[in-house]
Amino acid sequence: ELRAQYEALAARNLQAAEDWYRARCARLHERAARSQEAVRASRREAGECRRQLQARLVEMESLRGAHQSLERQLQELEERHNAEAAGLQDTIGQLEDDLRNTKNEMARHLREYQDLLNVKMALDIEIAAYRKLLEGEETLFNMGSVGLPALNYPPNPTYSFEPRSFSSST
């Protein structure tokens, strides 16, 4: 009877251990399945992250190339701009020199014109004096018998030409 009790107890214990083992195995299988699903999800996520990282690296390299290209273009534009600015500065300098030369030449022409005008005025005065002399002599010839001392000749003017120096403020 004792043996039967031990065997019944052993069978119950064995049954309980097997139930416990099965329940434990079922929970472990369930956890393993969840863990495997989590591992798969993590792997998918890691793969997606790798693809995104690769895409970002490619995009970064592309942007780096574009940045370098833009930097080169900017430097070329700056060099071209500096060259054009230097050329324009040279042109401005030449034009200022030309303007200065033209002003000097105009001042010289103005002085020459003033000198010629002074000469013309002196010649006009001299012509007028000769005209008076000629008119005086004509009257003398027309009067005929009048004595020379009675006539009042205008004194013989001596005109000297002194050109005025003309300074123009240009």
PDB file of C-alpha atoms in Angstrom:
ATOM      1  CA  GLU A   1       0.000   0.000   0.000  1.00  0.00           C
ATOM      2  CA  LEU A   2       2.854   2.282   0.781  1.00  0.00           C
ATOM      3  CA  ARG A   3       4.418   1.448  -2.457  1.00  0.00           C
ATOM      4  CA  ALA A   4       1.187   2.183  -4.281  1.00  0.00           C
ATOM      5  CA  GLN A   5       0.992   5.505  -2.496  1.00  0.00           C
ATOM      6  CA  TYR A   6       4.603   6.280  -3.452  1.00  0.00           C
ATOM      7  CA  GLU A   7       3.979   5.277  -7.012  1.00  0.00           C
ATOM      8  CA  ALA A   8       0.746   7.313  -7.094  1.00  0.00           C
ATOM      9  CA  LEU A   9       2.579  10.217  -5.505  1.00  0.00           C
ATOM     10  CA  ALA A  10       5.500   9.717  -7.915  1.00  0.00           C
ATOM     11  CA  ALA A  11       3.066   9.528 -10.824  1.00  0.00           C
ATOM     12  CA  ARG A  12       1.337  12.719  -9.630  1.00  0.00           C
ATOM     13  CA  ASN A  13       4.695  14.388  -9.099  1.00  0.00           C
ATOM     14  CA  LEU A  14       5.806  13.155 -12.477  1.00  0.00           C
ATOM     15  CA  GLN A  15       2.558  14.408 -14.008  1.00  0.00           C
ATOM     16  CA  ALA A  16       2.949  17.750 -12.194  1.00  0.00           C
ATOM     17  CA  ALA A  17       6.593  18.005 -13.280  1.00  0.00           C
ATOM     18  CA  GLU A  18       5.621  17.190 -16.839  1.00  0.00           C
ATOM     19  CA  ASP A  19       2.788  19.764 -16.730  1.00  0.00           C
ATOM     20  CA  TRP A  20       5.139  22.272 -15.210  1.00  0.00           C
ATOM     21  CA  TYR A  21       7.800  21.382 -17.820  1.00  0.00           C
ATOM     22  CA  ARG A  22       5.264  21.663 -20.683  1.00  0.00           C
ATOM     23  CA  ALA A  23       3.926  24.969 -19.365  1.00  0.00           C
ATOM     24  CA  ARG A  24       7.460  26.230 -18.924  1.00  0.00           C
ATOM     25  CA  CYS A  25       8.424  25.027 -22.434  1.00  0.00           C
ATOM     26  CA  ALA A  26       5.265  26.569 -23.889  1.00  0.00           C
ATOM     27  CA  ARG A  27       6.090  29.908 -22.253  1.00  0.00           C
ATOM     28  CA  LEU A  28       9.720  29.651 -23.414  1.00  0.00           C
ATOM     29  CA  HIS A  29       8.592  28.788 -26.974  1.00  0.00           C
ATOM     30  CA  GLU A  30       6.198  31.694 -26.827  1.00  0.00           C
ATOM     31  CA  ARG A  31       8.969  33.986 -25.587  1.00  0.00           C
ATOM     32  CA  ALA A  32      11.378  32.605 -28.188  1.00  0.00           C
ATOM     33  CA  ALA A  33       8.805  33.229 -30.927  1.00  0.00           C
ATOM     34  CA  ARG A  34       8.313  36.797 -29.675  1.00  0.00           C
ATOM     35  CA  SER A  35      12.071  37.244 -29.403  1.00  0.00           C
ATOM     36  CA  GLN A  36      12.570  35.875 -32.907  1.00  0.00           C
ATOM     37  CA  GLU A  37       9.916  38.259 -34.187  1.00  0.00           C
ATOM     38  CA  ALA A  38      11.632  41.103 -32.303  1.00  0.00           C
ATOM     39  CA  VAL A  39      14.992  40.027 -33.761  1.00  0.00           C
ATOM     40  CA  ARG A  40      13.463  39.951 -37.263  1.00  0.00           C
ATOM     41  CA  ALA A  41      11.924  43.384 -36.686  1.00  0.00           C
ATOM     42  CA  SER A  42      15.270  44.658 -35.366  1.00  0.00           C
ATOM     43  CA  ARG A  43      17.063  43.203 -38.369  1.00  0.00           C
ATOM     44  CA  ARG A  44      14.542  44.828 -40.722  1.00  0.00           C
ATOM     45  CA  GLU A  45      14.924  48.092 -38.860  1.00  0.00           C
ATOM     46  CA  ALA A  46      18.736  47.774 -38.932  1.00  0.00           C
ATOM     47  CA  GLY A  47      18.590  47.020 -42.663  1.00  0.00           C
ATOM     48  CA  GLU A  48      16.334  50.035 -43.218  1.00  0.00           C
ATOM     49  CA  CYS A  49      18.716  52.176 -41.134  1.00  0.00           C
ATOM     50  CA  ARG A  50      21.661  50.904 -43.205  1.00  0.00           C
ATOM     51  CA  ARG A  51      19.830  51.774 -46.441  1.00  0.00           C
ATOM     52  CA  GLN A  52      18.966  55.217 -45.066  1.00  0.00           C
ATOM     53  CA  LEU A  53      22.556  55.687 -43.905  1.00  0.00           C
ATOM     54  CA  GLN A  54      23.829  54.655 -47.330  1.00  0.00           C
ATOM     55  CA  ALA A  55      21.365  57.022 -49.023  1.00  0.00           C
ATOM     56  CA  ARG A  56      22.437  59.838 -46.683  1.00  0.00           C
ATOM     57  CA  LEU A  57      26.113  59.130 -47.385  1.00  0.00           C
ATOM     58  CA  VAL A  58      25.477  59.215 -51.141  1.00  0.00           C
ATOM     59  CA  GLU A  59      23.450  62.416 -50.722  1.00  0.00           C
ATOM     60  CA  MET A  60      26.195  63.911 -48.540  1.00  0.00           C
ATOM     61  CA  GLU A  61      28.862  63.083 -51.150  1.00  0.00           C
ATOM     62  CA  SER A  62      26.665  64.569 -53.860  1.00  0.00           C
ATOM     63  CA  LEU A  63      26.143  67.730 -51.802  1.00  0.00           C
ATOM     64  CA  ARG A  64      29.860  67.901 -51.018  1.00  0.00           C
ATOM     65  CA  GLY A  65      30.611  67.755 -54.760  1.00  0.00           C
ATOM     66  CA  ALA A  66      27.982  70.409 -55.465  1.00  0.00           C
ATOM     67  CA  HIS A  67      29.438  72.572 -52.671  1.00  0.00           C
ATOM     68  CA  GLN A  68      32.948  72.249 -54.089  1.00  0.00           C
ATOM     69  CA  SER A  69      31.643  73.068 -57.564  1.00  0.00           C
ATOM     70  CA  LEU A  70      29.845  76.149 -56.241  1.00  0.00           C
ATOM     71  CA  GLU A  71      32.980  77.206 -54.345  1.00  0.00           C
ATOM     72  CA  ARG A  72      35.008  76.927 -57.569  1.00  0.00           C
ATOM     73  CA  GLN A  73      32.379  78.900 -59.484  1.00  0.00           C
ATOM     74  CA  LEU A  74      32.339  81.543 -56.757  1.00  0.00           C
ATOM     75  CA  GLN A  75      36.115  81.847 -56.855  1.00  0.00           C
ATOM     76  CA  GLU A  76      36.087  82.050 -60.665  1.00  0.00           C
ATOM     77  CA  LEU A  77      33.396  84.739 -60.512  1.00  0.00           C
ATOM     78  CA  GLU A  78      35.394  86.681 -57.925  1.00  0.00           C
ATOM     79  CA  GLU A  79      38.525  86.453 -60.068  1.00  0.00           C
ATOM     80  CA  ARG A  80      36.582  87.519 -63.168  1.00  0.00           C
ATOM     81  CA  HIS A  81      34.967  90.358 -61.241  1.00  0.00           C
ATOM     82  CA  ASN A  82      38.344  91.505 -59.902  1.00  0.00           C
ATOM     83  CA  ALA A  83      39.808  91.384 -63.414  1.00  0.00           C
ATOM     84  CA  GLU A  84      36.862  93.352 -64.822  1.00  0.00           C
ATOM     85  CA  ALA A  85      37.109  95.865 -61.975  1.00  0.00           C
ATOM     86  CA  ALA A  86      40.839  96.302 -62.638  1.00  0.00           C
ATOM     87  CA  GLY A  87      40.131  96.746 -66.357  1.00  0.00           C
ATOM     88  CA  LEU A  88      37.448  99.300 -65.603  1.00  0.00           C
ATOM     89  CA  GLN A  89      39.795 101.121 -63.216  1.00  0.00           C
ATOM     90  CA  ASP A  90      42.397 101.236 -66.002  1.00  0.00           C
ATOM     91  CA  THR A  91      39.767 102.545 -68.414  1.00  0.00           C
ATOM     92  CA  ILE A  92      38.696 105.172 -65.878  1.00  0.00           C
ATOM     93  CA  GLY A  93      42.332 106.213 -65.433  1.00  0.00           C
ATOM     94  CA  GLN A  94      42.816 106.481 -69.187  1.00  0.00           C
ATOM     95  CA  LEU A  95      39.601 108.465 -69.571  1.00  0.00           C
ATOM     96  CA  GLU A  96      40.628 110.793 -66.751  1.00  0.00           C
ATOM     97  CA  ASP A  97      44.004 111.290 -68.452  1.00  0.00           C
ATOM     98  CA  ASP A  98      42.240 111.944 -71.766  1.00  0.00           C
ATOM     99  CA  LEU A  99      39.906 114.402 -70.060  1.00  0.00           C
ATOM    100  CA  ARG A 100      42.832 116.184 -68.411  1.00  0.00           C
ATOM    101  CA  ASN A 101      44.681 116.326 -71.743  1.00  0.00           C
ATOM    102  CA  THR A 102      41.572 117.589 -73.515  1.00  0.00           C
ATOM    103  CA  LYS A 103      41.084 120.294 -70.873  1.00  0.00           C
ATOM    104  CA  ASN A 104      44.713 121.357 -71.225  1.00  0.00           C
ATOM    105  CA  GLU A 105      44.381 121.394 -75.007  1.00  0.00           C
ATOM    106  CA  MET A 106      41.164 123.432 -74.755  1.00  0.00           C
ATOM    107  CA  ALA A 107      42.905 125.911 -72.446  1.00  0.00           C
ATOM    108  CA  ARG A 108      45.783 126.161 -74.924  1.00  0.00           C
ATOM    109  CA  HIS A 109      43.347 126.706 -77.807  1.00  0.00           C
ATOM    110  CA  LEU A 110      41.534 129.312 -75.733  1.00  0.00           C
ATOM    111  CA  ARG A 111      44.820 131.112 -75.042  1.00  0.00           C
ATOM    112  CA  GLU A 112      45.706 130.970 -78.760  1.00  0.00           C
ATOM    113  CA  TYR A 113      42.245 132.271 -79.628  1.00  0.00           C
ATOM    114  CA  GLN A 114      42.630 135.092 -77.109  1.00  0.00           C
ATOM    115  CA  ASP A 115      46.049 135.937 -78.554  1.00  0.00           C
ATOM    116  CA  LEU A 116      44.620 135.930 -82.087  1.00  0.00           C
ATOM    117  CA  LEU A 117      41.700 138.042 -80.918  1.00  0.00           C
ATOM    118  CA  ASN A 118      44.161 140.532 -79.379  1.00  0.00           C
ATOM    119  CA  VAL A 119      46.129 140.605 -82.652  1.00  0.00           C
ATOM    120  CA  LYS A 120      42.884 141.135 -84.601  1.00  0.00           C
ATOM    121  CA  MET A 121      41.842 143.955 -82.300  1.00  0.00           C
ATOM    122  CA  ALA A 122      45.286 145.594 -82.650  1.00  0.00           C
ATOM    123  CA  LEU A 123      45.066 145.211 -86.427  1.00  0.00           C
ATOM    124  CA  ASP A 124      41.548 146.657 -86.417  1.00  0.00           C
ATOM    125  CA  ILE A 125      42.827 149.646 -84.416  1.00  0.00           C
ATOM    126  CA  GLU A 126      45.746 150.045 -86.795  1.00  0.00           C
ATOM    127  CA  ILE A 127      43.430 149.774 -89.831  1.00  0.00           C
ATOM    128  CA  ALA A 128      41.146 152.385 -88.285  1.00  0.00           C
ATOM    129  CA  ALA A 129      44.141 154.672 -87.699  1.00  0.00           C
ATOM    130  CA  TYR A 130      45.318 154.218 -91.295  1.00  0.00           C
ATOM    131  CA  ARG A 131      41.795 154.902 -92.489  1.00  0.00           C
ATOM    132  CA  LYS A 132      41.767 158.166 -90.545  1.00  0.00           C
ATOM    133  CA  LEU A 133      45.117 159.029 -92.020  1.00  0.00           C
ATOM    134  CA  LEU A 134      43.880 158.217 -95.518  1.00  0.00           C
ATOM    135  CA  GLU A 135      40.682 160.170 -94.967  1.00  0.00           C
ATOM    136  CA  GLY A 136      42.765 163.049 -93.652  1.00  0.00           C
ATOM    137  CA  GLU A 137      44.953 162.933 -96.734  1.00  0.00           C
ATOM    138  CA  GLU A 138      41.894 162.706 -98.970  1.00  0.00           C
ATOM    139  CA  THR A 139      40.534 165.816 -97.384  1.00  0.00           C
ATOM    140  CA  LEU A 140      43.906 167.413 -97.886  1.00  0.00           C
ATOM    141  CA  PHE A 141      43.891 166.586-101.566  1.00  0.00           C
ATOM    142  CA  ASN A 142      40.313 167.733-101.881  1.00  0.00           C
ATOM    143  CA  MET A 143      41.050 171.072-100.252  1.00  0.00           C
ATOM    144  CA  GLY A 144      43.911 171.556-102.585  1.00  0.00           C
ATOM    145  CA  SER A 145      45.342 174.981-101.694  1.00  0.00           C
ATOM    146  CA  VAL A 146      45.192 174.857 -97.968  1.00  0.00           C
ATOM    147  CA  GLY A 147      48.587 175.067 -96.357  1.00  0.00           C
ATOM    148  CA  LEU A 148      50.117 172.195 -94.668  1.00  0.00           C
ATOM    149  CA  PRO A 149      50.680 173.842 -91.310  1.00  0.00           C
ATOM    150  CA  ALA A 150      47.020 174.781 -91.090  1.00  0.00           C
ATOM    151  CA  LEU A 151      45.972 171.194 -91.069  1.00  0.00           C
ATOM    152  CA  ASN A 152      45.907 169.480 -87.784  1.00  0.00           C
ATOM    153  CA  TYR A 153      47.188 165.999 -88.467  1.00  0.00           C
ATOM    154  CA  PRO A 154      46.544 163.498 -85.822  1.00  0.00           C
ATOM    155  CA  PRO A 155      49.772 162.371 -84.313  1.00  0.00           C
ATOM    156  CA  ASN A 156      51.181 159.236 -85.860  1.00  0.00           C
ATOM    157  CA  PRO A 157      50.098 156.610 -83.418  1.00  0.00           C
ATOM    158  CA  THR A 158      52.450 153.798 -82.783  1.00  0.00           C
ATOM    159  CA  TYR A 159      50.624 150.780 -81.718  1.00  0.00           C
ATOM    160  CA  SER A 160      52.470 148.039 -80.055  1.00  0.00           C
ATOM    161  CA  PHE A 161      50.980 144.621 -79.778  1.00  0.00           C
ATOM    162  CA  GLU A 162      51.208 143.057 -76.375  1.00  0.00           C
ATOM    163  CA  PRO A 163      49.260 139.820 -76.218  1.00  0.00           C
ATOM    164  CA  ARG A 164      47.361 139.432 -72.992  1.00  0.00           C
ATOM    165  CA  SER A 165      48.088 136.297 -71.134  1.00  0.00           C
ATOM    166  CA  PHE A 166      44.805 134.534 -70.585  1.00  0.00           C
ATOM    167  CA  SER A 167      44.483 131.930 -67.903  1.00  0.00           C
ATOM    168  CA  SER A 168      41.398 129.822 -67.997  1.00  0.00           C
ATOM    169  CA  SER A 169      40.242 128.033 -64.962  1.00  0.00           C
ATOM    170  CA  THR A 170      39.391 124.633 -66.274  1.00  0.00           C
TER     171      THR A 170
END
